PDB file of C-alpha atoms in Angstrom:
ATOM      1  CA  MET W  19       0.829  -6.206  -3.070  1.00 92.00           C
ATOM      2  CA  ILE W  20       2.297  -5.843   0.789  1.00 95.00           C
ATOM      3  CA  TYR W  21       4.980  -3.253   1.808  1.00 97.00           C
ATOM      4  CA  PRO W  22       6.305  -2.048   4.619  1.00 96.00           C
ATOM      5  CA  ALA W  23       4.670   1.663   5.501  1.00 97.00           C
ATOM      6  CA  THR W  24       8.434   3.243   5.826  1.00 96.00           C
ATOM      7  CA  GLU W  25      10.018   6.115   4.455  1.00 95.00           C
ATOM      8  CA  LYS W  26      11.687   3.695   1.865  1.00 97.00           C
ATOM      9  CA  TYR W  27       8.141   3.094  -0.367  1.00 98.00           C
ATOM     10  CA  ILE W  28       6.781   6.958  -0.235  1.00 98.00           C
ATOM     11  CA  GLU W  29       8.177   7.209  -3.239  1.00 97.00           C
ATOM     12  CA  MET W  30       6.450   3.979  -4.625  1.00 98.00           C
ATOM     13  CA  ALA W  31       3.245   4.829  -3.134  1.00 98.00           C
ATOM     14  CA  VAL W  32       3.480   8.028  -4.889  1.00 98.00           C
ATOM     15  CA  ASN W  33       4.060   7.095  -8.195  1.00 98.00           C
ATOM     16  CA  SER W  34       0.713   5.236  -7.940  1.00 98.00           C
ATOM     17  CA  LEU W  35      -0.850   8.203  -6.139  1.00 98.00           C
ATOM     18  CA  LYS W  36       0.411  10.384  -9.682  1.00 98.00           C
ATOM     19  CA  ASN W  37      -0.958   7.099 -12.354  1.00 98.00           C
ATOM     20  CA  GLY W  38      -4.424   7.648 -10.941  1.00 98.00           C
ATOM     21  CA  ASP W  39      -3.854   4.603  -9.158  1.00 98.00           C
ATOM     22  CA  VAL W  40      -6.099   3.559  -5.095  1.00 98.00           C
ATOM     23  CA  ILE W  41      -3.606   2.748  -2.403  1.00 98.00           C
ATOM     24  CA  VAL W  42      -3.997   1.961   1.456  1.00 98.00           C
ATOM     25  CA  TYR W  43      -2.026   3.244   4.100  1.00 98.00           C
ATOM     26  CA  PRO W  44      -1.834   3.417   7.762  1.00 97.00           C
ATOM     27  CA  THR W  45      -3.192   6.659   9.400  1.00 97.00           C
ATOM     28  CA  ASP W  46      -3.811   7.036  13.077  1.00 96.00           C
ATOM     29  CA  THR W  47      -6.932   5.593  12.908  1.00 96.00           C
ATOM     30  CA  LEU W  48      -7.972   2.879  10.783  1.00 95.00           C
ATOM     31  CA  TYR W  49      -6.175   1.741   7.332  1.00 96.00           C
ATOM     32  CA  GLY W  50      -7.509   4.186   4.381  1.00 96.00           C
ATOM     33  CA  PHE W  51      -8.084   3.804   0.954  1.00 97.00           C
ATOM     34  CA  GLY W  52      -6.676   7.217  -0.829  1.00 98.00           C
ATOM     35  CA  VAL W  53      -6.042   8.957  -3.967  1.00 98.00           C
ATOM     36  CA  ASP W  54      -4.635  12.377  -5.442  1.00 98.00           C
ATOM     37  CA  ALA W  55      -7.980  14.476  -4.314  1.00 98.00           C
ATOM     38  CA  THR W  56      -7.099  16.645  -7.320  1.00 98.00           C
ATOM     39  CA  ASN W  57      -7.995  13.940  -9.771  1.00 98.00           C
ATOM     40  CA  SER W  58     -11.154  12.724 -10.881  1.00 98.00           C
ATOM     41  CA  ASP W  59     -10.927   9.701 -12.843  1.00 98.00           C
ATOM     42  CA  ALA W  60      -8.632   8.301  -9.750  1.00 98.00           C
ATOM     43  CA  ILE W  61     -12.182   9.269  -7.132  1.00 98.00           C
ATOM     44  CA  GLN W  62     -13.409   7.519  -9.494  1.00 97.00           C
ATOM     45  CA  LYS W  63     -12.400   4.580  -9.160  1.00 97.00           C
ATOM     46  CA  LEU W  64     -12.218   4.602  -5.750  1.00 97.00           C
ATOM     47  CA  ASN W  65     -15.791   5.327  -5.192  1.00 96.00           C
ATOM     48  CA  ARG W  66     -16.526   2.676  -7.613  1.00 95.00           C
ATOM     49  CA  LEU W  67     -14.157   0.267  -5.620  1.00 94.00           C
ATOM     50  CA  LYS W  68     -16.658   1.201  -2.743  1.00 94.00           C
ATOM     51  CA  GLY W  69     -19.049   0.723  -4.605  1.00 92.00           C
ATOM     52  CA  ARG W  70     -21.216   4.671  -3.522  1.00 90.00           C
ATOM     53  CA  SER W  71     -20.381   8.452  -4.298  1.00 90.00           C
ATOM     54  CA  GLN W  72     -20.397  10.612  -1.556  1.00 93.00           C
ATOM     55  CA  PRO W  73     -18.401  12.955   0.232  1.00 96.00           C
ATOM     56  CA  LEU W  74     -14.908  12.964   0.767  1.00 97.00           C
ATOM     57  CA  SER W  75     -12.286  13.836   3.201  1.00 98.00           C
ATOM     58  CA  ILE W  76      -8.488  14.132   2.491  1.00 98.00           C
ATOM     59  CA  VAL W  77      -4.891  14.279   4.653  1.00 98.00           C
ATOM     60  CA  LEU W  78      -3.077  17.665   4.382  1.00 98.00           C
ATOM     61  CA  GLN W  79       0.366  17.793   6.314  1.00 98.00           C
ATOM     62  CA  GLN W  80       0.169  21.164   8.399  1.00 97.00           C
ATOM     63  CA  VAL W  81      -2.445  23.177  10.141  1.00 98.00           C
ATOM     64  CA  SER W  82      -2.148  26.788   7.710  1.00 97.00           C
ATOM     65  CA  ASP W  83      -2.427  24.386   5.107  1.00 98.00           C
ATOM     66  CA  ILE W  84      -6.104  23.873   5.724  1.00 98.00           C
ATOM     67  CA  SER W  85      -6.865  27.406   4.369  1.00 97.00           C
ATOM     68  CA  ASN W  86      -5.928  26.745   0.851  1.00 98.00           C
ATOM     69  CA  TYR W  87      -9.046  24.358   1.253  1.00 98.00           C
ATOM     70  CA  ALA W  88     -11.611  25.890   2.898  1.00 98.00           C
ATOM     71  CA  MET W  89     -12.477  28.802   5.164  1.00 97.00           C
ATOM     72  CA  VAL W  90     -10.574  29.532   8.406  1.00 97.00           C
ATOM     73  CA  THR W  91     -11.397  32.226  10.997  1.00 95.00           C
ATOM     74  CA  PRO W  92      -8.890  33.170  13.683  1.00 95.00           C
ATOM     75  CA  GLU W  93     -10.834  30.844  16.960  1.00 93.00           C
ATOM     76  CA  ILE W  94     -11.657  27.757  14.497  1.00 96.00           C
ATOM     77  CA  GLU W  95      -7.896  28.174  13.890  1.00 96.00           C
ATOM     78  CA  THR W  96      -6.668  27.781  17.348  1.00 95.00           C
ATOM     79  CA  GLU W  97      -8.696  25.136  17.881  1.00 95.00           C
ATOM     80  CA  LEU W  98      -7.573  22.892  15.076  1.00 97.00           C
ATOM     81  CA  GLU W  99      -3.597  24.194  16.453  1.00 97.00           C
ATOM     82  CA  LYS W 100      -4.932  21.694  19.769  1.00 96.00           C
ATOM     83  CA  LEU W 101      -6.719  18.760  17.543  1.00 97.00           C
ATOM     84  CA  PHE W 102      -4.342  18.550  15.027  1.00 98.00           C
ATOM     85  CA  PRO W 103      -2.684  16.109  14.180  1.00 98.00           C
ATOM     86  CA  GLY W 104      -5.057  13.525  15.660  1.00 97.00           C
ATOM     87  CA  GLU W 105      -7.321  11.250  15.351  1.00 97.00           C
ATOM     88  CA  TYR W 106     -10.074  14.016  14.281  1.00 98.00           C
ATOM     89  CA  THR W 107     -11.138  14.752  10.620  1.00 98.00           C
ATOM     90  CA  VAL W 108     -13.094  18.942  10.535  1.00 98.00           C
ATOM     91  CA  LEU W 109     -15.418  20.003   8.740  1.00 98.00           C
ATOM     92  CA  LEU W 110     -15.099  23.043   6.978  1.00 98.00           C
ATOM     93  CA  PRO W 111     -16.790  25.628   4.953  1.00 98.00           C
ATOM     94  CA  SER W 112     -14.690  24.589   1.693  1.00 98.00           C
ATOM     95  CA  ILE W 113     -13.079  27.320  -0.461  1.00 97.00           C
ATOM     96  CA  LYS W 114     -12.604  27.294  -3.983  1.00 97.00           C
ATOM     97  CA  SER W 115      -9.405  24.976  -4.885  1.00 97.00           C
ATOM     98  CA  ASN W 116      -7.718  22.481  -7.055  1.00 97.00           C
ATOM     99  CA  LEU W 117      -9.410  19.601  -5.892  1.00 98.00           C
ATOM    100  CA  SER W 118     -11.646  17.644  -7.504  1.00 98.00           C
ATOM    101  CA  PRO W 119     -15.583  19.165  -7.335  1.00 97.00           C
ATOM    102  CA  MET W 120     -15.928  14.754  -6.774  1.00 97.00           C
ATOM    103  CA  VAL W 121     -14.077  15.456  -2.927  1.00 97.00           C
ATOM    104  CA  PHE W 122     -17.340  17.698  -1.935  1.00 96.00           C
ATOM    105  CA  ASN W 123     -20.135  15.829  -4.010  1.00 94.00           C
ATOM    106  CA  SER W 124     -22.066  18.806  -3.600  1.00 94.00           C
ATOM    107  CA  SER W 125     -21.715  19.467   0.050  1.00 96.00           C
ATOM    108  CA  PRO W 126     -20.958  22.880   0.624  1.00 97.00           C
ATOM    109  CA  LEU W 127     -18.373  21.397   3.706  1.00 98.00           C
ATOM    110  CA  VAL W 128     -14.889  19.763   3.698  1.00 98.00           C
ATOM    111  CA  GLY W 129     -13.715  17.209   5.354  1.00 98.00           C
ATOM    112  CA  ILE W 130      -9.644  17.001   6.582  1.00 98.00           C
ATOM    113  CA  ARG W 131      -7.637  15.401   8.472  1.00 98.00           C
ATOM    114  CA  ILE W 132      -3.613  15.757   9.792  1.00 98.00           C
ATOM    115  CA  PRO W 133      -2.946  12.363  11.215  1.00 98.00           C
ATOM    116  CA  PHE W 134      -0.470  11.435  13.437  1.00 97.00           C
ATOM    117  CA  HIS W 135       1.489   9.429  11.658  1.00 97.00           C
ATOM    118  CA  PHE W 136       4.148   9.748   9.744  1.00 97.00           C
ATOM    119  CA  PHE W 137       3.088   8.194   6.621  1.00 98.00           C
ATOM    120  CA  PRO W 138      -0.082   9.916   5.307  1.00 98.00           C
ATOM    121  CA  LEU W 139       2.422  13.643   6.220  1.00 98.00           C
ATOM    122  CA  GLN W 140       5.304  12.235   4.185  1.00 98.00           C
ATOM    123  CA  LEU W 141       2.970  10.864   1.800  1.00 98.00           C
ATOM    124  CA  VAL W 142       1.487  14.723   0.961  1.00 98.00           C
ATOM    125  CA  LYS W 143       4.484  16.366   1.374  1.00 98.00           C
ATOM    126  CA  VAL W 144       6.285  14.767  -1.449  1.00 98.00           C
ATOM    127  CA  PHE W 145       3.102  13.775  -3.413  1.00 98.00           C
ATOM    128  CA  GLY W 146       2.569  17.682  -3.311  1.00 98.00           C
ATOM    129  CA  LYS W 147      -1.059  17.811  -2.904  1.00 97.00           C
ATOM    130  CA  PRO W 148      -3.430  16.754  -0.550  1.00 98.00           C
ATOM    131  CA  VAL W 149      -4.361  13.030  -0.722  1.00 98.00           C
ATOM    132  CA  ILE W 150      -8.430  11.240  -0.086  1.00 98.00           C
ATOM    133  CA  THR W 151      -8.620   9.684   3.079  1.00 97.00           C
ATOM    134  CA  THR W 152     -12.240   7.489   3.845  1.00 96.00           C
ATOM    135  CA  SER W 153     -12.876   3.682   5.330  1.00 94.00           C
ATOM    136  CA  ILE W 154     -11.832   0.693   3.572  1.00 95.00           C
ATOM    137  CA  ASN W 155     -14.967  -1.284   2.490  1.00 93.00           C
ATOM    138  CA  ARG W 156     -17.333  -1.925   0.755  1.00 90.00           C
ATOM    139  CA  HIS W 157     -21.293   0.482   0.966  1.00 84.00           C
ATOM    140  CA  GLY W 158     -23.190  -0.948   4.082  1.00 87.00           C
ATOM    141  CA  THR W 159     -19.983  -3.260   5.089  1.00 91.00           C
ATOM    142  CA  THR W 160     -17.582  -2.312   8.067  1.00 91.00           C
ATOM    143  CA  PRO W 161     -14.476  -1.074   7.565  1.00 92.00           C
ATOM    144  CA  LEU W 162     -11.371  -3.374   7.476  1.00 92.00           C
ATOM    145  CA  ASN W 163      -8.141  -3.028   9.767  1.00 91.00           C
ATOM    146  CA  ASP W 164      -6.949  -5.701   8.867  1.00 91.00           C
ATOM    147  CA  VAL W 165      -4.239  -5.806   5.746  1.00 93.00           C
ATOM    148  CA  THR W 166      -4.249  -9.808   5.420  1.00 92.00           C
ATOM    149  CA  GLN W 167      -8.127  -8.730   4.865  1.00 93.00           C
ATOM    150  CA  VAL W 168      -8.284  -5.754   2.691  1.00 95.00           C
ATOM    151  CA  GLU W 169      -5.665  -8.039   0.293  1.00 95.00           C
ATOM    152  CA  ILE W 170      -8.464 -10.442  -0.245  1.00 95.00           C
ATOM    153  CA  ASP W 171     -10.893  -8.259  -0.620  1.00 94.00           C
ATOM    154  CA  PHE W 172      -9.235  -5.331  -3.037  1.00 95.00           C
ATOM    155  CA  PRO W 173      -6.654  -8.273  -4.412  1.00 93.00           C
ATOM    156  CA  ASN W 174      -5.245  -5.011  -7.304  1.00 91.00           C
ATOM    157  CA  VAL W 175      -4.776  -2.098  -4.802  1.00 96.00           C
ATOM    158  CA  GLU W 176      -0.939  -1.304  -3.591  1.00 97.00           C
ATOM    159  CA  ILE W 177      -1.502  -1.935   0.855  1.00 97.00           C
ATOM    160  CA  PHE W 178       1.269  -0.174   2.881  1.00 98.00           C
ATOM    161  CA  GLU W 179       1.526  -1.442   6.254  1.00 96.00           C
ATOM    162  CA  ASP W 180       1.798  -0.548   9.295  1.00 94.00           C
ATOM    163  CA  ASN W 181       2.906  -3.426  12.001  1.00 86.00           C
ATOM    164  CA  ASP W 182       2.325  -1.476  15.045  1.00 83.00           C
ATOM    165  CA  HIS W 183      -1.700  -1.018  14.041  1.00 78.00           C
ATOM    166  CA  THR W 184      -4.222  -1.063  16.656  1.00 81.00           C
ATOM    167  CA  PRO W 185      -7.568  -1.586  16.893  1.00 86.00           C
ATOM    168  CA  SER W 186      -9.946   2.216  15.789  1.00 93.00           C
ATOM    169  CA  GLN W 187     -13.312   3.467  15.851  1.00 93.00           C
ATOM    170  CA  GLY W 188     -12.619   5.871  13.235  1.00 95.00           C
ATOM    171  CA  SER W 189     -11.743   8.911  13.957  1.00 97.00           C
ATOM    172  CA  THR W 190     -13.637  11.893  15.316  1.00 97.00           C
ATOM    173  CA  ILE W 191     -15.788  13.563  13.311  1.00 97.00           C
ATOM    174  CA  ILE W 192     -16.657  17.528  13.977  1.00 98.00           C
ATOM    175  CA  ASP W 193     -17.852  19.626  11.702  1.00 98.00           C
ATOM    176  CA  MET W 194     -16.449  23.419  12.752  1.00 97.00           C
ATOM    177  CA  SER W 195     -19.102  25.282  10.410  1.00 96.00           C
ATOM    178  CA  GLN W 196     -21.637  25.710  12.550  1.00 91.00           C
ATOM    179  CA  ASN W 197     -21.535  27.695  16.474  1.00 90.00           C
ATOM    180  CA  PRO W 198     -21.426  25.213  18.981  1.00 93.00           C
ATOM    181  CA  PHE W 199     -19.110  22.626  17.278  1.00 95.00           C
ATOM    182  CA  LYS W 200     -21.273  19.329  16.898  1.00 96.00           C
ATOM    183  CA  ILE W 201     -20.138  16.173  17.151  1.00 97.00           C
ATOM    184  CA  VAL W 202     -21.213  14.396  14.633  1.00 96.00           C
ATOM    185  CA  ARG W 203     -19.614  10.804  14.694  1.00 96.00           C
ATOM    186  CA  GLN W 204     -18.063   9.945  18.065  1.00 96.00           C
ATOM    187  CA  GLY W 205     -14.454   8.225  17.352  1.00 96.00           C
ATOM    188  CA  ASP W 206     -11.284   7.832  19.010  1.00 96.00           C
ATOM    189  CA  GLY W 207     -10.689  11.689  19.277  1.00 96.00           C
ATOM    190  CA  ARG W 208     -11.748  12.869  22.539  1.00 95.00           C
ATOM    191  CA  TYR W 209     -13.862  16.022  22.499  1.00 92.00           C
ATOM    192  CA  PRO W 210     -13.640  18.590  23.721  1.00 86.00           C
ATOM    193  CA  LYS W 211      -9.937  18.132  24.359  1.00 75.00           C
TER     194      LYS W 211
END
């Protein structure tokens, strides 16, 4: 089913996450699959949908939340303030937290997004926990960014649609666990800003 990605439907999306379901939601780049980042069963369900297991990124509400999940130096925090909210994913050394081990999939890093889009930010705020964000595709195929096609390919997933959605190359991934920082993938976000 497709619902509008509006304030009115946040509660419905949150309830789906609480039930361990996979949802589709808009970000400032591509649409993303989302599940509760602390729920291993939900992540397993997502991995089965995508046909692969690999490290996953999480959505947080604000920069000050990042230190709950990753090691952040004052220098890095200054850089994060420039990037977020925005079209970036940053990789940072993870610390012990309530995230499922399946988020990391044996990686020492955690990928973090704070999209410039009210829906995922409001979702995380109301849900009170990080939400997974990963592109909508099966392993080896191009990410889908058209909800009509998403509904055809993944018919049992609730989709929250943003009518203003534009074409995207995905977020720019920056590895901040090393110095100098390294661009892992060039996406929509320009770096350095």
